[in-house]
Structures are given as C-alpha cells and as structure tokens.
Short mmCIF file of C-alpha atoms in Angstrom, two decimals:
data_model
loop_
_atom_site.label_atom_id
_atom_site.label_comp_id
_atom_site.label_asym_id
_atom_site.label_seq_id
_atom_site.Cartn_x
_atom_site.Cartn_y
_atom_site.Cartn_z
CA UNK A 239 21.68 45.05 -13.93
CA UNK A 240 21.35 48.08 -11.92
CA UNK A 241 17.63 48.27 -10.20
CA UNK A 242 16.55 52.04 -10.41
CA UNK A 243 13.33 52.69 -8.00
CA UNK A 244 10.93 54.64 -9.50
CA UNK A 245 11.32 57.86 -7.43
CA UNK A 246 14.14 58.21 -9.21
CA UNK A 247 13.00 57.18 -12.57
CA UNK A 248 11.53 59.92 -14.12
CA UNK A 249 10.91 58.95 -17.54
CA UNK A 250 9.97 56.39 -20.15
CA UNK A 251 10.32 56.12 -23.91
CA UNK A 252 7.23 55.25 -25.56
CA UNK A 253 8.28 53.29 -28.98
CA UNK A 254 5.15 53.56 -31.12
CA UNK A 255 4.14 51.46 -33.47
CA UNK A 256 6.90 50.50 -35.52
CA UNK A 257 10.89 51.64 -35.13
CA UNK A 258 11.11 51.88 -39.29
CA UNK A 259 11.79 55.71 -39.70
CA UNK A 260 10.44 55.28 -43.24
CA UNK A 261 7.10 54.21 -41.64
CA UNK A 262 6.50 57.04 -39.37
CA UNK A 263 4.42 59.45 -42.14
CA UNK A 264 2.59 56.56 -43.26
CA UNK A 265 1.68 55.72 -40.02
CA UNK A 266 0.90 59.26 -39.17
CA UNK A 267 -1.39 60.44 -42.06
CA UNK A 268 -3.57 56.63 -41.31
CA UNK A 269 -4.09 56.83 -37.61
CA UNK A 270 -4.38 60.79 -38.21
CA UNK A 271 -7.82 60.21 -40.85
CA UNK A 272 -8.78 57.72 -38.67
CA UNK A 273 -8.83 59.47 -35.09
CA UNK A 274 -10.65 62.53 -36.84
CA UNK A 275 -13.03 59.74 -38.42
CA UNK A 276 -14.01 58.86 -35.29
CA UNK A 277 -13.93 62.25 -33.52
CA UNK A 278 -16.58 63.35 -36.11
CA UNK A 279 -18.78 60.22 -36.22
CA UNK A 280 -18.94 60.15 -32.51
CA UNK A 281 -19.96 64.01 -32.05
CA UNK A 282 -22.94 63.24 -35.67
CA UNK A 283 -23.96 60.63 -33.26
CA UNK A 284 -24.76 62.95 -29.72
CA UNK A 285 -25.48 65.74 -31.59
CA UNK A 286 -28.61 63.96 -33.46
CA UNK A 287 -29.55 62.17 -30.57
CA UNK A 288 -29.57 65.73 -29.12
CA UNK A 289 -31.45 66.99 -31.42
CA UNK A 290 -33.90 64.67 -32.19
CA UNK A 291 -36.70 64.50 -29.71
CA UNK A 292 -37.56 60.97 -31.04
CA UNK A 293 -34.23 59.49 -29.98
CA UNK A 294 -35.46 60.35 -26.36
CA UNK A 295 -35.02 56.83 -25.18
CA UNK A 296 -33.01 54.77 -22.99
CA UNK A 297 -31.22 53.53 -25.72
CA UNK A 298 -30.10 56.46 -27.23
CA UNK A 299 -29.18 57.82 -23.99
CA UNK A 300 -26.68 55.14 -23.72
CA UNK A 301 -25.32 54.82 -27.29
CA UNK A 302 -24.60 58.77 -26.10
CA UNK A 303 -22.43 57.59 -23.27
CA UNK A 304 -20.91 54.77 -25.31
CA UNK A 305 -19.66 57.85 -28.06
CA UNK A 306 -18.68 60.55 -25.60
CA UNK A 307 -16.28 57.53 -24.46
CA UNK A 308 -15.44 56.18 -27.53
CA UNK A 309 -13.77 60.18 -28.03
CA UNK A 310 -12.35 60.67 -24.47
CA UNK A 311 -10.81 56.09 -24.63
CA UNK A 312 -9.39 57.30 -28.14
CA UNK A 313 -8.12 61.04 -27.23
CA UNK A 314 -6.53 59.33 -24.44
CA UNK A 315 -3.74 57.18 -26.53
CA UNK A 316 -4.09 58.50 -30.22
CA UNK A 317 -2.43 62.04 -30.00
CA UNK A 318 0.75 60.64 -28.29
CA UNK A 319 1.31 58.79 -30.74
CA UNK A 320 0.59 61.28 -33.49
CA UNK A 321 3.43 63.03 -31.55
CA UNK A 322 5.72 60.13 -31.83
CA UNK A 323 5.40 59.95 -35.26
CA UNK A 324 5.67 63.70 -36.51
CA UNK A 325 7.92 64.85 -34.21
CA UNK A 326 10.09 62.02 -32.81
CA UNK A 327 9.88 62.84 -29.24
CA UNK A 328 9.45 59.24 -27.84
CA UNK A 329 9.38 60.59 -24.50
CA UNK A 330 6.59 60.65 -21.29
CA UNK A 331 7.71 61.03 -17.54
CA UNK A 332 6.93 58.62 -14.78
CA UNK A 333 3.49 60.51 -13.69
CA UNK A 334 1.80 61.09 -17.25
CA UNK A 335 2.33 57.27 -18.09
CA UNK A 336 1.18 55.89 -14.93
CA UNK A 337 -2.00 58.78 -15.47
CA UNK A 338 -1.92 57.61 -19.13
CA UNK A 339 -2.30 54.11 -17.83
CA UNK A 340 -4.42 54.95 -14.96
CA UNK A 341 -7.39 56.75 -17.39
CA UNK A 342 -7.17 54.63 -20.89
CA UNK A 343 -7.69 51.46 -18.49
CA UNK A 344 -10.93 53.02 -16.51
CA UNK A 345 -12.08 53.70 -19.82
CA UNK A 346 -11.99 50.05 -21.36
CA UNK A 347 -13.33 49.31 -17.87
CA UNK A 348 -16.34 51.57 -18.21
CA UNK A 349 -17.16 50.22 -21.71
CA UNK A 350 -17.31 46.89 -20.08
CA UNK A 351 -20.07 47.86 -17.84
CA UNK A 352 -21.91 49.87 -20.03
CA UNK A 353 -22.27 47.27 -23.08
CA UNK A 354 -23.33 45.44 -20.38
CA UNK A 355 -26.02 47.87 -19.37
CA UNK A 356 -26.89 48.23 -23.03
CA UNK A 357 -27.81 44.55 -23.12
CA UNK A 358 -29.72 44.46 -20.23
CA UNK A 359 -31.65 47.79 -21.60
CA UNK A 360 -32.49 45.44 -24.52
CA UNK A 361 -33.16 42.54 -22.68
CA UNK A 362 -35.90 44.81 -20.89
CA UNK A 363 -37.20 45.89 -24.11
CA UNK A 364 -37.67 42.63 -26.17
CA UNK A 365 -38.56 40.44 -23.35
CA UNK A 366 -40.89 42.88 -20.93
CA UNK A 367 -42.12 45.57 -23.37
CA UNK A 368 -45.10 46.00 -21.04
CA UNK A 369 -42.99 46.95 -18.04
CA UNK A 370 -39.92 48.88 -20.16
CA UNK A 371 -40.91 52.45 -19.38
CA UNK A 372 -41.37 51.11 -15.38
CA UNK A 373 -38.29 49.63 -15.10
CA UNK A 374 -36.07 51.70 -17.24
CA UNK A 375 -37.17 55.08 -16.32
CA UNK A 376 -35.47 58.26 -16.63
CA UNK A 377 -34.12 58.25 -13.23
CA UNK A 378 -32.97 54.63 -13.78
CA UNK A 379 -31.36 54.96 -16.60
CA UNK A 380 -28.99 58.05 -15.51
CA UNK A 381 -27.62 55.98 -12.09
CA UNK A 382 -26.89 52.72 -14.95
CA UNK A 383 -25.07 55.01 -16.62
CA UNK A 384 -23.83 56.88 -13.97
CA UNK A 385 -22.90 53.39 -12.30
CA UNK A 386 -20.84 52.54 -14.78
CA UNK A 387 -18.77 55.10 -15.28
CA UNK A 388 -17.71 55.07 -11.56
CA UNK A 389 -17.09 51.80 -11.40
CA UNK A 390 -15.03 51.63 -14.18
CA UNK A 391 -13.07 54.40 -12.61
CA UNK A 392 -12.70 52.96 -9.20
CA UNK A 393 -11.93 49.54 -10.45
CA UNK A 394 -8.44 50.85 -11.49
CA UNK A 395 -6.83 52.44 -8.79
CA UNK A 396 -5.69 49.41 -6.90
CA UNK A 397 -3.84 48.62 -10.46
CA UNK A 398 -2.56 52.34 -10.79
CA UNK A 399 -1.01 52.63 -7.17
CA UNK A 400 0.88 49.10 -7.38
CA UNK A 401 2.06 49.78 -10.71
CA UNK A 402 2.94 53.49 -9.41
CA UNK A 403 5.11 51.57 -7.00
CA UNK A 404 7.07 49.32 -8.60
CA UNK A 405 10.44 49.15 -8.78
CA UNK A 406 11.95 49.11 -13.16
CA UNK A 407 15.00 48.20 -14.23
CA UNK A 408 18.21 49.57 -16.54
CA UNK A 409 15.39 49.33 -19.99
CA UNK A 410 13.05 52.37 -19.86
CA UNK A 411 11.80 51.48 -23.57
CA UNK A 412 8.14 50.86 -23.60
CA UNK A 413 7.16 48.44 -26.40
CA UNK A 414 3.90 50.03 -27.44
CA UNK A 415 2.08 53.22 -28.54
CA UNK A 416 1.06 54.00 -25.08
CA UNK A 417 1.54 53.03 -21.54
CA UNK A 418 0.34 49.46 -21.38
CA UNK A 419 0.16 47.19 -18.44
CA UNK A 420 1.70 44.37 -20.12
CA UNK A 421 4.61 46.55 -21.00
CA UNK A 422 4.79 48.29 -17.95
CA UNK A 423 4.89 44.90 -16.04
CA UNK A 424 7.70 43.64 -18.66
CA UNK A 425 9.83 46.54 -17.57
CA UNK A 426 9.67 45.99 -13.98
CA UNK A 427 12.02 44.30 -11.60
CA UNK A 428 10.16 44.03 -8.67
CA UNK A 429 8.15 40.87 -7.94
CA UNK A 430 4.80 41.10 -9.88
CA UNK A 431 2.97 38.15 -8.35
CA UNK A 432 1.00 40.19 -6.20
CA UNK A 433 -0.13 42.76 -8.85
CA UNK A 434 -0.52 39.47 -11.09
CA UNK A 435 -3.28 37.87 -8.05
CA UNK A 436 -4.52 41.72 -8.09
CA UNK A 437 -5.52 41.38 -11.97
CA UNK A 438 -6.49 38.07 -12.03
CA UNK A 439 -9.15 39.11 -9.17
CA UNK A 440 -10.33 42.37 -10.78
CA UNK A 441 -10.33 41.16 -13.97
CA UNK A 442 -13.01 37.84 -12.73
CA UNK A 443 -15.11 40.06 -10.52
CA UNK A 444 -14.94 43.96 -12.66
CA UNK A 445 -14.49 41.76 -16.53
CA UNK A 446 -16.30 38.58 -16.57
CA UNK A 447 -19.48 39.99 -14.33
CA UNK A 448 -20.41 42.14 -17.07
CA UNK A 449 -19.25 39.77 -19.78
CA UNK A 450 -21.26 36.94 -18.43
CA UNK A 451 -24.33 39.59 -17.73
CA UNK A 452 -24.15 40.07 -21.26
CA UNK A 453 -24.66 36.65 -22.56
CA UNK A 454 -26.91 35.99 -20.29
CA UNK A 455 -29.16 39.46 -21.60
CA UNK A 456 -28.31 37.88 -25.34
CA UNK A 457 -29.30 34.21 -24.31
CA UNK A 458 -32.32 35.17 -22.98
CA UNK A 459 -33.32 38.03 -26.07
CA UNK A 460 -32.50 35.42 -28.87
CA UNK A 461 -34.91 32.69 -26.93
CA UNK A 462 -37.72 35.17 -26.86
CA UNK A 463 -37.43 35.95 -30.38
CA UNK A 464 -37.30 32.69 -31.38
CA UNK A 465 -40.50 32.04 -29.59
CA UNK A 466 -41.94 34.85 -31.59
CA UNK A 467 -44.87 33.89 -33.91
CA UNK A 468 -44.48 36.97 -36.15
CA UNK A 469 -41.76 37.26 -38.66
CA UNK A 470 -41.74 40.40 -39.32
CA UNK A 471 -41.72 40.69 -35.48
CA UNK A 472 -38.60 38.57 -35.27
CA UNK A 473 -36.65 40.62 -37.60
CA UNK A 474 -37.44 43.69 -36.02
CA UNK A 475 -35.92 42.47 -32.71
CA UNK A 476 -33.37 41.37 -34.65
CA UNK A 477 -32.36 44.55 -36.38
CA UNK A 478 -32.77 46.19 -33.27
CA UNK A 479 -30.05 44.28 -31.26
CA UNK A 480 -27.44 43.79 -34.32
CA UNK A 481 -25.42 46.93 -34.21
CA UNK A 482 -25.20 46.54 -30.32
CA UNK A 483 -23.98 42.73 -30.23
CA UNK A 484 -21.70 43.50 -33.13
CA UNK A 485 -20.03 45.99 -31.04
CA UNK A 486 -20.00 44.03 -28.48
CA UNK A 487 -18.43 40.65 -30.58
CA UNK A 488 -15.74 43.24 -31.56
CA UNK A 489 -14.99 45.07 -28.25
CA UNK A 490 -14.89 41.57 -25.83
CA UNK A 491 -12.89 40.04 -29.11
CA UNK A 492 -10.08 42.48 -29.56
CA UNK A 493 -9.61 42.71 -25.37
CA UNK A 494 -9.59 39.18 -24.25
CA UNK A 495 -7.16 38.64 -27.09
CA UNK A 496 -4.90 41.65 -25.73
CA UNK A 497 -5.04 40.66 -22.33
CA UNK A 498 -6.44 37.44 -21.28
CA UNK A 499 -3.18 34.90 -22.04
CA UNK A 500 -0.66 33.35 -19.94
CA UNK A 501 3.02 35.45 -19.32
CA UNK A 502 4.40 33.05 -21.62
CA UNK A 503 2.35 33.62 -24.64
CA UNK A 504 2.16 37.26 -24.38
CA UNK A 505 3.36 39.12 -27.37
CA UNK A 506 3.72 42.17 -27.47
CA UNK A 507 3.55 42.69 -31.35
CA UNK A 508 0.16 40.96 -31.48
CA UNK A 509 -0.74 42.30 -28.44
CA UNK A 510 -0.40 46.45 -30.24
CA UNK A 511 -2.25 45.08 -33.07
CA UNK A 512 -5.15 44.19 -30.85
CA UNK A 513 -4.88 47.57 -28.78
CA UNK A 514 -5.47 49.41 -32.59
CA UNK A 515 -8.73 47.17 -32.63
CA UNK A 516 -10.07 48.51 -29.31
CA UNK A 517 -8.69 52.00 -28.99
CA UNK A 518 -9.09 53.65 -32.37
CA UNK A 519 -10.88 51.05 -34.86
CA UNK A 520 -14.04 49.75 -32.90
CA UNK A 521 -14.24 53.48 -31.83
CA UNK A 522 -14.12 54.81 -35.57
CA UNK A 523 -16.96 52.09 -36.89
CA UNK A 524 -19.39 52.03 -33.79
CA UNK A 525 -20.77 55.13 -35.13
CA UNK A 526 -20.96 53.24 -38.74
CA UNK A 527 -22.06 50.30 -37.04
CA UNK A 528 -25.19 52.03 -35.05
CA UNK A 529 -26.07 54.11 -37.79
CA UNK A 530 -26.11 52.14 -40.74
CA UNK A 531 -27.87 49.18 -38.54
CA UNK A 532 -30.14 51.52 -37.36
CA UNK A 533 -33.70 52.61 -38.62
CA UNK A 534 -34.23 55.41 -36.17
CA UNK A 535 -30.74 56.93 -36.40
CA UNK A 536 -30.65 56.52 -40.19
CA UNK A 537 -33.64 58.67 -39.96
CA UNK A 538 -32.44 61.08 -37.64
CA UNK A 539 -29.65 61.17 -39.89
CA UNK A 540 -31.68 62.37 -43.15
CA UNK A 541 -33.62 64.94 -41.12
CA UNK A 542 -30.80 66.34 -39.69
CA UNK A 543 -29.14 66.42 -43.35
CA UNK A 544 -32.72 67.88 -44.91
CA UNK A 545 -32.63 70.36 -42.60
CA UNK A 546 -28.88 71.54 -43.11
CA UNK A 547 -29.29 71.63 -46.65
CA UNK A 548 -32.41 73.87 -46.40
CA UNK A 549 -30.65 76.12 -44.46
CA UNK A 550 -27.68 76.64 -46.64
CA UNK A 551 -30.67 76.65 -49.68
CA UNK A 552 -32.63 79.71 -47.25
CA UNK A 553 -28.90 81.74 -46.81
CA UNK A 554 -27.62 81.45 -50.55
#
C-alpha cells in the first residue's frame, strides 16, 4: 500500500454517523433539536446567573464556565456533521481536522479540570463553611477557572503536533462524525508507539489528577455529611451536590468508556456512540440537570419567567 505523507495529503472524508442514505434526515432533524436544545439551555443558564444578583457565588460562576463550554465542546463537532447529513459533503482538509481535533480535545480536557474545581468549590463549602468566602474569594475563583481553561488548552498540543506529523496511508475515510484520535491513529502508517507513551502520560498526569481530585472532594463531602446531626441539614448538602456529581458520573462515564481501552478492544462503533454521550447529550441535560436539581436556579428561573411575562402583560 502506497504511504502518502501528510504534506501531501490534503484531505479526509469524515463518514458521520451512519453510511445508510435513508438515515441521513433522521439523523439530521435529531441531532439538529438536540444541538439547539442545548444551545438554548446553556445561554437560560448564563443569562440568569447574569441576571440574578443572588447567583453571585462561586458556584454559579463556575456552572457559567461549565455552559459557555458545554456550547463552544458542542459547536465544535455538531455542525459538521449537520453538514454531512444535509448536504453530503463528507469532506475536511488536513488543517481543519487536525484544528478540529486540536480544539474539541482541549475542550473535554478543560471540563476535566473544571468538574474538578467544582468539587473542590463544594468540598470548601460543606466541609469549611466558616472559611468559604476566605478561601474561595473572588480573585480565587477567576485564576481556578482561568487555570483550567489553560491547562486544558496546553495539555493538547504535544497530541496535535505528533498527530499533525504523522505519516497516513492509501484510506483517507475517517470512521466517525468528527476528527477523532482513535480514528486518526487507525488511519496512520507511521509508528504510533511514541504518540501511544505520549497519551498514556498525559492522560495519568492531565485525566486521572483531576479525576482522583474529585473523589477525593466527594469522599471527603459525603463523610462530613454523614457526620451531620441534622437531617434536614444532611439533605440540604445533599441536594446541593446532586446535579454536580451527576454530571460528573455521566461526563467521566461516557469518556473513560470512549477512550480508556486497550488497541485491541477499541471499537469504533461503540466508541461514536459514547462520543454522542459526551459531546451533544451530557451538554443538552446539564442545563436540565442543574436546574431542575437546583433550588436557587429553579428560583432564578421563575423570577426571570415572572418578570418576562409582566413585561409582555405591560406592552400588550
């Protein structure tokens, strides 16, 4: 098989979801509702937490972050492969899908470290309620956030220049909706070992830091509420950290089953079914998930409603 270098291998084909023609507007009008789903419930959730004065808090400030990347992580896959679908054209040159590759990736890297921040926010809160507005003051809480959404960019672009220089083969089919690094690698004819050690180290050091940070927050939040002499206290705490450990269940769920498996179990069917779960459905119900698990927003919610529908009452 002929070995074409990349310099002179301008272009891939992205194959979507599914190769059945008679799929393609079914396909289409679903992921269509449900990236608009989630472009609207994101933008209700920082515009009330804009609005509101109440929602001030560290919390909110990061449940902000967490939907201004749910939209860019979704807007980043989701309108290619609208495209696909609607129009057919399959295609993406060499830069795009390594840029493709290069931002969707820094953004499931940045959610990593900011769930992880969100824990720890909570672990400050349940645990040292005395000391919260000391330790997670304003100026604190913009360099967490800021924090994380460098280091999920820089923790990429080791990944994005090898991968920009390997070598691919006669195939130039990419067996996904967008441009994956498992498919990449699977096109490739150059030897991946390196690039293999490279992920393997990243993914321990930039993945499981924040992961393990996270239990650890959880571990120690659940042991103080148990300790808790007040019930009503307990389920307060409770209710408080729900939504963000459900997201957090669903987001570590749907990307250690993408990605963390051996070469030989790797699947590239199940492996698009999980990259739905993390790049379009967990961003569509996090807004559901915070709101409807959430006092504070629920009431935000009402009083922004209230005060829409006395407007539209004042102009008729």
């Amino acid at each position: 098989m002929e070995k074409l270098n990349q310099s002179f291998y301008t272009e891939f084909s992205i194959l979507g979801l599914s190769q059945n023609s008679q799929l393609q507007v079914l396909i289409f009008i679903v992921f269509f509702h449900m990236y608009l789903t989630t472009l609207l419930g994101n933008l209700v959730i920082i515009t009330i937490i804009c609005a509101d004065s109440y929602l001030q808090k560290p919390m909110y400030y990061f449940l902000m972050n967490l939907s201004f990347l749910d939209i860019c992580f979704t807007s980043s896959t989701i309108p290619k492969m609208l495209e696909i679908c609607l129009t057919g054209n399959k295609s993406i040159n060499f830069f795009a899908c390594i840029l493709q590759f290069y931002v969707c990736s820094s953004f499931i890297s940045t959610e990593f470290f900011l769930l992880s921040v969100m824990a720890l926010d909570r672990y400050v809160a349940i645990c040292h309620p005395l000391r919260y507005t000391v330790i997670m003051s304003k100026r604190a809480v913009v360099l967490l956030a800021v924090a994380s959404w460098m280091l999920g960019f820089l923790d990429i672009i080791p990944l994005a220049v090898l991968i920009s220089n390997l070598s691919f083969c006669g195939s130039h089919e990419i067996n996904h909706f967008f441009c994956d690094f498992t498919a990449l690698l699977k096109l490739s004819c150059s030897d991946t070992f390196f690039i293999n050690i490279v992920t393997f180290a990243e993914g321990a050091v930039m993945g499981l830091c924040p992961f393990i940070l996270t239990i650890i927050s959880y571990v120690l939040i659940i042991t103080n509420i148990m300790k808790m002499s007040s019930t009503s206290g307990r389920q307060k705490s409770f209710s408080t950290c729900s939504a963000h450990l459900t997201a957090v269940i669903m987001f570590y769920g749907s990307e250690f089953g993408a990605y963390m498996k051996t070469t030989s179990e790797v699947s590239l069917e199940k492996d698009k079914l999980f990259a739905v779960m993390f790049t379009i459905v967990i961003p569509m119900l996090n807004p559901f998930i915070y709101s409807l698990r959430n006092k504070e927003v629920r009431r935000a919610l009402r009083k922004c409603k209230k005060k829409i529908c006395y407007q539209d009452n004042t102009l008729h």
